[in-house]
GROMACS .gro file of C-alpha atoms in nm:
model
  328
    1UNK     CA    1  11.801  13.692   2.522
    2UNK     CA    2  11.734  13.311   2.460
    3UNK     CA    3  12.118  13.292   2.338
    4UNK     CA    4  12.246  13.430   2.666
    5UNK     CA    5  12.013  13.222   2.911
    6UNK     CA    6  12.149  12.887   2.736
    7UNK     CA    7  12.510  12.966   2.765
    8UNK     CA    8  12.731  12.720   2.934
    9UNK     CA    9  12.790  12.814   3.294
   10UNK     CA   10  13.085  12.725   3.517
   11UNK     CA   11  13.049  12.360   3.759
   12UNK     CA   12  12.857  12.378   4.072
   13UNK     CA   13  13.008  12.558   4.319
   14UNK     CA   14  13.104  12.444   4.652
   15UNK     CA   15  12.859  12.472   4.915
   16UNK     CA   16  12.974  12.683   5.222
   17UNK     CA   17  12.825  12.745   5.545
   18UNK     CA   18  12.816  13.128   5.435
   19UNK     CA   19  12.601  13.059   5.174
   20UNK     CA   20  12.365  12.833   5.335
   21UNK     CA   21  12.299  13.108   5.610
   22UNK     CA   22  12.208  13.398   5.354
   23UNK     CA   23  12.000  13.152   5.134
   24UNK     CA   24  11.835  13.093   5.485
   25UNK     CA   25  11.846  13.459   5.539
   26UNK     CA   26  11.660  13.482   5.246
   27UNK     CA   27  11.444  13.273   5.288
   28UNK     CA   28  11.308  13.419   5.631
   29UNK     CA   29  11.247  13.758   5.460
   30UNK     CA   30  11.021  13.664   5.186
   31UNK     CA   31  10.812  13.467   5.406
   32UNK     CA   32  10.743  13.744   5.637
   33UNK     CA   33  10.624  13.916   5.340
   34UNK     CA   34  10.287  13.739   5.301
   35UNK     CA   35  10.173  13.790   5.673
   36UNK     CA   36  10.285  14.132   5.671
   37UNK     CA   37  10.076  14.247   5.360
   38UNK     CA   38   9.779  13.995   5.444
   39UNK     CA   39   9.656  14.236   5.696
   40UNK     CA   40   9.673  14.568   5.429
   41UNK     CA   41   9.508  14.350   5.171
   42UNK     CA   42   9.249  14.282   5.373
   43UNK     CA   43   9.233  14.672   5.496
   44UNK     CA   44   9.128  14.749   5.148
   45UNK     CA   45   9.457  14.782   5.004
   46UNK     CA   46   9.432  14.670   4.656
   47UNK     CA   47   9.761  14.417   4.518
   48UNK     CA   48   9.861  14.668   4.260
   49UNK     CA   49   9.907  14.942   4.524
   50UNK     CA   50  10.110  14.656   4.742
   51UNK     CA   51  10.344  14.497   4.476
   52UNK     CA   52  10.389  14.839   4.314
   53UNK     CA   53  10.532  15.044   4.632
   54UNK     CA   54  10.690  14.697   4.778
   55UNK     CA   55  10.899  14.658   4.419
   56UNK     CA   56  10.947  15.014   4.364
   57UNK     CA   57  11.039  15.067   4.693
   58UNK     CA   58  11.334  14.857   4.735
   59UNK     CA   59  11.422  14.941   4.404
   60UNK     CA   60  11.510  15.247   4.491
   61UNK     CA   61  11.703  15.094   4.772
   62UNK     CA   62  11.932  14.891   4.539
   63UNK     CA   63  11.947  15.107   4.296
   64UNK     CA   64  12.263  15.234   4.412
   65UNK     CA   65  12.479  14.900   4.298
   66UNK     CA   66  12.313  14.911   3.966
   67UNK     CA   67  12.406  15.248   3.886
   68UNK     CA   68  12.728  15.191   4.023
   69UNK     CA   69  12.783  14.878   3.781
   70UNK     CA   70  12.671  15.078   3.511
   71UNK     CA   71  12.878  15.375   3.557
   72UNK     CA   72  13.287  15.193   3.637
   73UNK     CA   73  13.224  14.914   3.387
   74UNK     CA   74  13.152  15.052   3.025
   75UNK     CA   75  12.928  14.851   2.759
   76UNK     CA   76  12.808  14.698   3.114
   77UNK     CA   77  12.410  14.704   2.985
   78UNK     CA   78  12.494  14.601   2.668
   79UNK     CA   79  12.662  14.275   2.756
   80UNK     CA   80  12.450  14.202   3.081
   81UNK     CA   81  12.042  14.351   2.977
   82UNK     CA   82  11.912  13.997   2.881
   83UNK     CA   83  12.005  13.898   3.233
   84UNK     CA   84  11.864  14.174   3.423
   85UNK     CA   85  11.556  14.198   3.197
   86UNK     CA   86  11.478  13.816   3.229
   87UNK     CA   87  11.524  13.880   3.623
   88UNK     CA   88  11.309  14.158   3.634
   89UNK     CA   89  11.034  14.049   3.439
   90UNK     CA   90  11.064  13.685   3.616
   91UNK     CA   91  11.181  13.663   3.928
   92UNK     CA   92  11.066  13.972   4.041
   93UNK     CA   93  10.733  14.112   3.857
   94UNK     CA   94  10.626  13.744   3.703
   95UNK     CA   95  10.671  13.515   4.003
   96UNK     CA   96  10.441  13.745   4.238
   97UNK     CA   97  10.189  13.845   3.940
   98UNK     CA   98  10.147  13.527   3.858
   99UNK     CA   99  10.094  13.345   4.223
  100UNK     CA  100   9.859  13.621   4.336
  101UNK     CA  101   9.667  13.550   4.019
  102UNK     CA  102   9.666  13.200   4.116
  103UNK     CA  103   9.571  13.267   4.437
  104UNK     CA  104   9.269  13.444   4.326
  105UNK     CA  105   9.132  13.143   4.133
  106UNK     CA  106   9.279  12.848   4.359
  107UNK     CA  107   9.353  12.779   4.721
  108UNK     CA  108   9.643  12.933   4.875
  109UNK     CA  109   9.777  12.580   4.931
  110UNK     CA  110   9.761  12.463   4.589
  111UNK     CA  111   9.933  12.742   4.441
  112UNK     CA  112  10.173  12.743   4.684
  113UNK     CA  113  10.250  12.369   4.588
  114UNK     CA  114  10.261  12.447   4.189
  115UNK     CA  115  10.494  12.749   4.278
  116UNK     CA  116  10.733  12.546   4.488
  117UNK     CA  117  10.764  12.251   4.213
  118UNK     CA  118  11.024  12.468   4.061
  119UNK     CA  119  11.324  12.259   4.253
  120UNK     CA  120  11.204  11.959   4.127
  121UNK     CA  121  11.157  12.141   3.749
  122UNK     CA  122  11.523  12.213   3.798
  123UNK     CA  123  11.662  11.857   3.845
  124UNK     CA  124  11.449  11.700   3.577
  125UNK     CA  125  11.561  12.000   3.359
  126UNK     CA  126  11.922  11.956   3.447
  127UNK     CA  127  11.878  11.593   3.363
  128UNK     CA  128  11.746  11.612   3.027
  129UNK     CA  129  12.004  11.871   2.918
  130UNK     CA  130  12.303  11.675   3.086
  131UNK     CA  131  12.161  11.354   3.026
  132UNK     CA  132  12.268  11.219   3.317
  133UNK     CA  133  12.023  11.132   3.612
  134UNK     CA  134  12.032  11.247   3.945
  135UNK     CA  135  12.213  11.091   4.228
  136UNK     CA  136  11.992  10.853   4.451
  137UNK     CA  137  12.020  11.121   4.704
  138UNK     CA  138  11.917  11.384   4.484
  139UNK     CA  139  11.608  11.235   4.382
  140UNK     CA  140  11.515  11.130   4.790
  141UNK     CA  141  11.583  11.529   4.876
  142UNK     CA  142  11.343  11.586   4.606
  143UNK     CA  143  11.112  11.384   4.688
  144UNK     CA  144  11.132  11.417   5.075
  145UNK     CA  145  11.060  11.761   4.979
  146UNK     CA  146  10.768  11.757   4.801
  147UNK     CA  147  10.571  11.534   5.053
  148UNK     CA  148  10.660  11.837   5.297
  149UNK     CA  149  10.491  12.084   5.098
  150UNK     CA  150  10.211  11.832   5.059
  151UNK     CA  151  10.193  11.830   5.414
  152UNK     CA  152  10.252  12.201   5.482
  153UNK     CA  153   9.998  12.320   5.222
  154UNK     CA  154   9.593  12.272   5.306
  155UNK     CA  155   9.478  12.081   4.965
  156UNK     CA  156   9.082  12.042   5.085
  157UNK     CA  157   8.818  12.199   4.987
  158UNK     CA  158   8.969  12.321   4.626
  159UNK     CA  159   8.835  12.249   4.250
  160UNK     CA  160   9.051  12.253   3.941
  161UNK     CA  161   9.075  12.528   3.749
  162UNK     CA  162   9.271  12.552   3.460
  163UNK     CA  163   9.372  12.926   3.432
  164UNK     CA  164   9.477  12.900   3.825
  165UNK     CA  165   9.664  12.649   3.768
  166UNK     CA  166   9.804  12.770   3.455
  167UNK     CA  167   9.880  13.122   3.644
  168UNK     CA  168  10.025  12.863   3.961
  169UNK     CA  169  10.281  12.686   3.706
  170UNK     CA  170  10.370  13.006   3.558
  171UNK     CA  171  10.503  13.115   3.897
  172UNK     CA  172  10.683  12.759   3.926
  173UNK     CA  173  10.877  12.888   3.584
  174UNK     CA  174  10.931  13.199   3.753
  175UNK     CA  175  11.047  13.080   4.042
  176UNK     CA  176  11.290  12.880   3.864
  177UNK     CA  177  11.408  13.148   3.637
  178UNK     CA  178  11.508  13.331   3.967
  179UNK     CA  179  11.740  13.030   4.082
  180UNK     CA  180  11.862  12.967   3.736
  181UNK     CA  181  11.974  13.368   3.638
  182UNK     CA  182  12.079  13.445   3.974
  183UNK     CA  183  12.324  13.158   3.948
  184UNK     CA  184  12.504  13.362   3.688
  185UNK     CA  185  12.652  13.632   3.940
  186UNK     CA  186  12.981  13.664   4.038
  187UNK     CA  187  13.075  13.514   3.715
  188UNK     CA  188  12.953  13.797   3.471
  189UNK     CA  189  12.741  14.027   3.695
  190UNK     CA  190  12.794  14.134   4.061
  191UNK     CA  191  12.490  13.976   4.241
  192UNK     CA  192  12.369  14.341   4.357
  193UNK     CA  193  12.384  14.549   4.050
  194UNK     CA  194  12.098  14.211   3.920
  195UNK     CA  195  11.892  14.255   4.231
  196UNK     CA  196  11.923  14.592   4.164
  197UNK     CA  197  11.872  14.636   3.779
  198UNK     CA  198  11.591  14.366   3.860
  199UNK     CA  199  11.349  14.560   4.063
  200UNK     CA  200  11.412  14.842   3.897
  201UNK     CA  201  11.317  14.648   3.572
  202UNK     CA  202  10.998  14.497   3.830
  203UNK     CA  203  10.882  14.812   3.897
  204UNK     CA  204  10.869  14.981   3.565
  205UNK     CA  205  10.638  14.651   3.458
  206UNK     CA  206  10.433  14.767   3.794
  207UNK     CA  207  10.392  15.121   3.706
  208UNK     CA  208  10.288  15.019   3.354
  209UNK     CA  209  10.015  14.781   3.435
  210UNK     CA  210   9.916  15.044   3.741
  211UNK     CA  211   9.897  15.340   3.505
  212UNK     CA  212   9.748  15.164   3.235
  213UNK     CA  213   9.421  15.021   3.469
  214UNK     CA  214   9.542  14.659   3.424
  215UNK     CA  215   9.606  14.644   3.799
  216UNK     CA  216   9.425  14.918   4.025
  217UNK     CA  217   9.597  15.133   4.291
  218UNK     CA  218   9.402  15.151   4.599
  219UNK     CA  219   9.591  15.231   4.882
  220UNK     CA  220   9.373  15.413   5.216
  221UNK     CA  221   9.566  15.509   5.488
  222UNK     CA  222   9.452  15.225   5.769
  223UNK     CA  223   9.576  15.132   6.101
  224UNK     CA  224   9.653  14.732   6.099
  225UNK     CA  225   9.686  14.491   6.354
  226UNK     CA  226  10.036  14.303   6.372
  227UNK     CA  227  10.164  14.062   6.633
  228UNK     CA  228   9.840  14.215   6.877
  229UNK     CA  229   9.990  14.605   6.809
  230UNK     CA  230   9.768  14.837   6.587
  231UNK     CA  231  10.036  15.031   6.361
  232UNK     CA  232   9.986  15.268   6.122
  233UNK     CA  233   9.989  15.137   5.717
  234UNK     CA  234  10.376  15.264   5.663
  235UNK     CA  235  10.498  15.006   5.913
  236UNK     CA  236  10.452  14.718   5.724
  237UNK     CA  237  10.517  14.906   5.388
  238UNK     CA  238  10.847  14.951   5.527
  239UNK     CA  239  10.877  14.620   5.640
  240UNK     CA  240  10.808  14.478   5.322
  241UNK     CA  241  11.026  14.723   5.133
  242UNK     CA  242  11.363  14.689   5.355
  243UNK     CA  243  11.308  14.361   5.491
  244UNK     CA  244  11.074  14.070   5.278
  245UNK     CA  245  11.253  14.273   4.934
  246UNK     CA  246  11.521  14.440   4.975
  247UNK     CA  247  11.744  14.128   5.209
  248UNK     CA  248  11.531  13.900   5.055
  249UNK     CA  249  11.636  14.002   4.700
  250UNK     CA  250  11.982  14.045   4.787
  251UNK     CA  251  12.070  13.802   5.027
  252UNK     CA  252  11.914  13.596   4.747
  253UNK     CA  253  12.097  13.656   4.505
  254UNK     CA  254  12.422  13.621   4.672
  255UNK     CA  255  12.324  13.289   4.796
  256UNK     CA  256  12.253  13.136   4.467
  257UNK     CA  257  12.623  13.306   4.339
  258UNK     CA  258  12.773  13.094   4.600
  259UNK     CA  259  12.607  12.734   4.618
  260UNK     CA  260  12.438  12.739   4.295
  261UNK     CA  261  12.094  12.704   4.189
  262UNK     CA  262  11.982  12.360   4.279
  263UNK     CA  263  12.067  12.400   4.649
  264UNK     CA  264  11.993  12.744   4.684
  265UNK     CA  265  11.608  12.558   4.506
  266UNK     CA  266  11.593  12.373   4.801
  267UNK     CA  267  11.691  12.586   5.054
  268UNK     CA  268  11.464  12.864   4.941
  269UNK     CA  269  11.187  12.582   4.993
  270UNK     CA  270  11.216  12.634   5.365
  271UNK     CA  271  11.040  12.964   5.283
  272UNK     CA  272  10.727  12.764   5.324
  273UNK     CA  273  10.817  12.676   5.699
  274UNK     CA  274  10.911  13.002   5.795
  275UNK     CA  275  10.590  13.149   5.649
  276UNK     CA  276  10.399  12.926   5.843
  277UNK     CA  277  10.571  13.007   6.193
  278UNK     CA  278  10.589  13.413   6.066
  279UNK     CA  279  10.208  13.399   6.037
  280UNK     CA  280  10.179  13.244   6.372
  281UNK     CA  281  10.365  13.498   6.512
  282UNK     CA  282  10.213  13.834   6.335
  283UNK     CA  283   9.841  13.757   6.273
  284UNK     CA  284   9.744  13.407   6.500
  285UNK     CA  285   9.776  13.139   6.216
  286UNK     CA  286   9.940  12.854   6.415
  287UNK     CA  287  10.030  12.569   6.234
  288UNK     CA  288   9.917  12.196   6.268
  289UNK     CA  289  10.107  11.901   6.378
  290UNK     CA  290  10.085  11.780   6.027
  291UNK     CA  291  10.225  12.105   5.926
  292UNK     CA  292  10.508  12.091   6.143
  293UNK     CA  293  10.620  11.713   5.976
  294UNK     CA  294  10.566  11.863   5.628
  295UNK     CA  295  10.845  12.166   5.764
  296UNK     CA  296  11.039  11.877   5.906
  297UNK     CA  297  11.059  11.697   5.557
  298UNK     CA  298  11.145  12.017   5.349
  299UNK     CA  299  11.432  12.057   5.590
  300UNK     CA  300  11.534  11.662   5.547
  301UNK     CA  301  11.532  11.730   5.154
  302UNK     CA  302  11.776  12.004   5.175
  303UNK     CA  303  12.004  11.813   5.391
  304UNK     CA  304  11.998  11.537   5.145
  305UNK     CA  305  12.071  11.766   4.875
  306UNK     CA  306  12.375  11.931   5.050
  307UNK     CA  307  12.555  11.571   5.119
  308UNK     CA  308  12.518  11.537   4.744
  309UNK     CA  309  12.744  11.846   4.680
  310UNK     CA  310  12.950  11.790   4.948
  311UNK     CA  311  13.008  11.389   4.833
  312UNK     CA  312  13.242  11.298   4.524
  313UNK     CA  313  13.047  11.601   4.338
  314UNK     CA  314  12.996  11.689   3.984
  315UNK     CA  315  13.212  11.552   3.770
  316UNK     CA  316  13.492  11.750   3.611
  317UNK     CA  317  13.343  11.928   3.320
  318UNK     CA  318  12.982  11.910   3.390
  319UNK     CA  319  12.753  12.218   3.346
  320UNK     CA  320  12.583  12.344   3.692
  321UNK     CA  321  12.259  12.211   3.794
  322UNK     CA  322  12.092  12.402   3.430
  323UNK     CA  323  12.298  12.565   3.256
  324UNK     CA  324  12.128  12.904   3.165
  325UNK     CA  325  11.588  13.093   3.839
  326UNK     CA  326  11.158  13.358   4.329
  327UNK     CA  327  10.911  13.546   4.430
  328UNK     CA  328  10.999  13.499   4.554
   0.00000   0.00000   0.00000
């Protein structure tokens, strides 16, 4: 597995306006997924019961362009399992195991900051492999970006602790291991059969820890409270399923086929704004003025990082951003 995630990898791709719009696309549908399950979770719902039927769920969904890979292109798991293995068990099962855990120890905020230094692990990765450092722009979009999050994210009140913040900077790696093997589609894997083969992968993890005790299933059948309208629990199962997984797995992936894994990084960062105006929305949680800058700076850093692929570029030759990563 370590052989084929260290591979060299074609240059960066262009950046299109197509591929911008589905990373954005993306991006939109995992962050509904927090303030859609907040309300279950705090209904009684336990996070095994959640993550399990969310993964499963839309693993079922995709399942179809898995199979499909597997069955017209023969040897196809043989050449391609480290791939949708390492996706599975990172960008899908690891990234949201791992921040929940976080969450549980640390605030919100601060995990959310330590997930979302993944773009940032991804340049300084990229530079130590290429040995060459990034362009001026590059490292402004980076930064630009990180003082957003440091804006967007509420860092009072919290106390280190090591295994939170050990479980936080596992999600970062995650996260980054989404970017990083979903980069590889189109080129050896259609984008869909590794969302697909993914969750599937995801869920099996799920069911294991589930079955075994190691995560509980508690799942009552409650009436929530979304955007002021009680609904019944299957409504935002089924959001979560179709909508924050399913599009945002394969819109994803499709994204980060097209523009490559350093701006798809960035773009995905925007997750954090959209959360924050999602949650306003659903369940009241209006953001602050300071809030709004922070959004205001992510989006700044992803500008800055497009006019870097869209100047003079990579040069001829060069590996992508890392040559072989959420939850998302």
């Amino acid at each position: 597995m370590t052989a084929s995630l260290t591979a060299p990898v074609p240059t960066v791709r262009a950046t299109g306006a197509g591929g911008l719009l589905l990373g954005l696309i993306s991006a939109v549908a995992f962050a509904s997924s927090g303030a859609v399950m907040k309300p279950l979770l705090e209904a009684g719902w336990s996070l095994g019961a959640a993550l399990l039927l969310r993964i499963s769920g839309a693993a079922l969904v995709l399942a179809y362009p898995f199979l499909r890979a597997v069955l017209r292109e023969r040897g196809f798991l043989r050449r391609h399992w480290p791939l949708i293995v390492g996706f599975g068990l990172t960008g899908v099962a690891g990234c949201q195991l791992f921040y929940f855990a976080a969450m549980q120890r640390i605030p919100v905020g601060v995990a959310l900051l330590i997930q979302y230094f993944a773009p940032v692990l991804l340049v300084g990765l990229a530079w130590l492999r290429t040995r060459r450092a990034p362009s001026r722009v590059v490292v402004i979009g980076s930064v630009a970006s990180i003082v957003g999050l440091l804006l967007m994210v509420d860092l009072t009140g919290g106390s280190f602790d090591l295994i939170g913040t050990l479980c936080a900077l596992g999600a970062a790696v995650c996260l980054g291991a989404y970017f990083l093997i979903a980069e590889r589609t189109g080129d050896s894997i259609p984008p869909l059969a590794l969302a697909g083969g993914g969750l599937l992968t995801g869920a099996l993890l799920l069911a294991i820890l589930v079955v075994t005790g190691v995560l509980p299933f508690v799942a009552p059948p409650v009436d929530v409270v979304l955007a002021g309208v009680t609904v019944p629990w299957i409504v935002p199962v089924v959001w979560v399923v179709l909508i924050a997984t399913v599009c945002g797995y394969a819109f994803g992936v499709i994204a980060v086929s097209k523009i490559g894994s350093r701006l798809a990084s960035f773009v995905g960062l925007t997750e954090a704004l959209f959360a924050g105006a999602i949650a306003w929305l659903l369940i009241g949680e209006a953001p602050t003025l300071v809030q709004a800058i922070g959004g205001a700076l992510i989006l700044a850093g992803v500008v800055c990082v497009r006019l870097d692929a869209r100047g003079a570029g990579t040069p001829k030759g060069e590996a992508a951003i890392v040559p072989v990563v959420p939850a998302p």
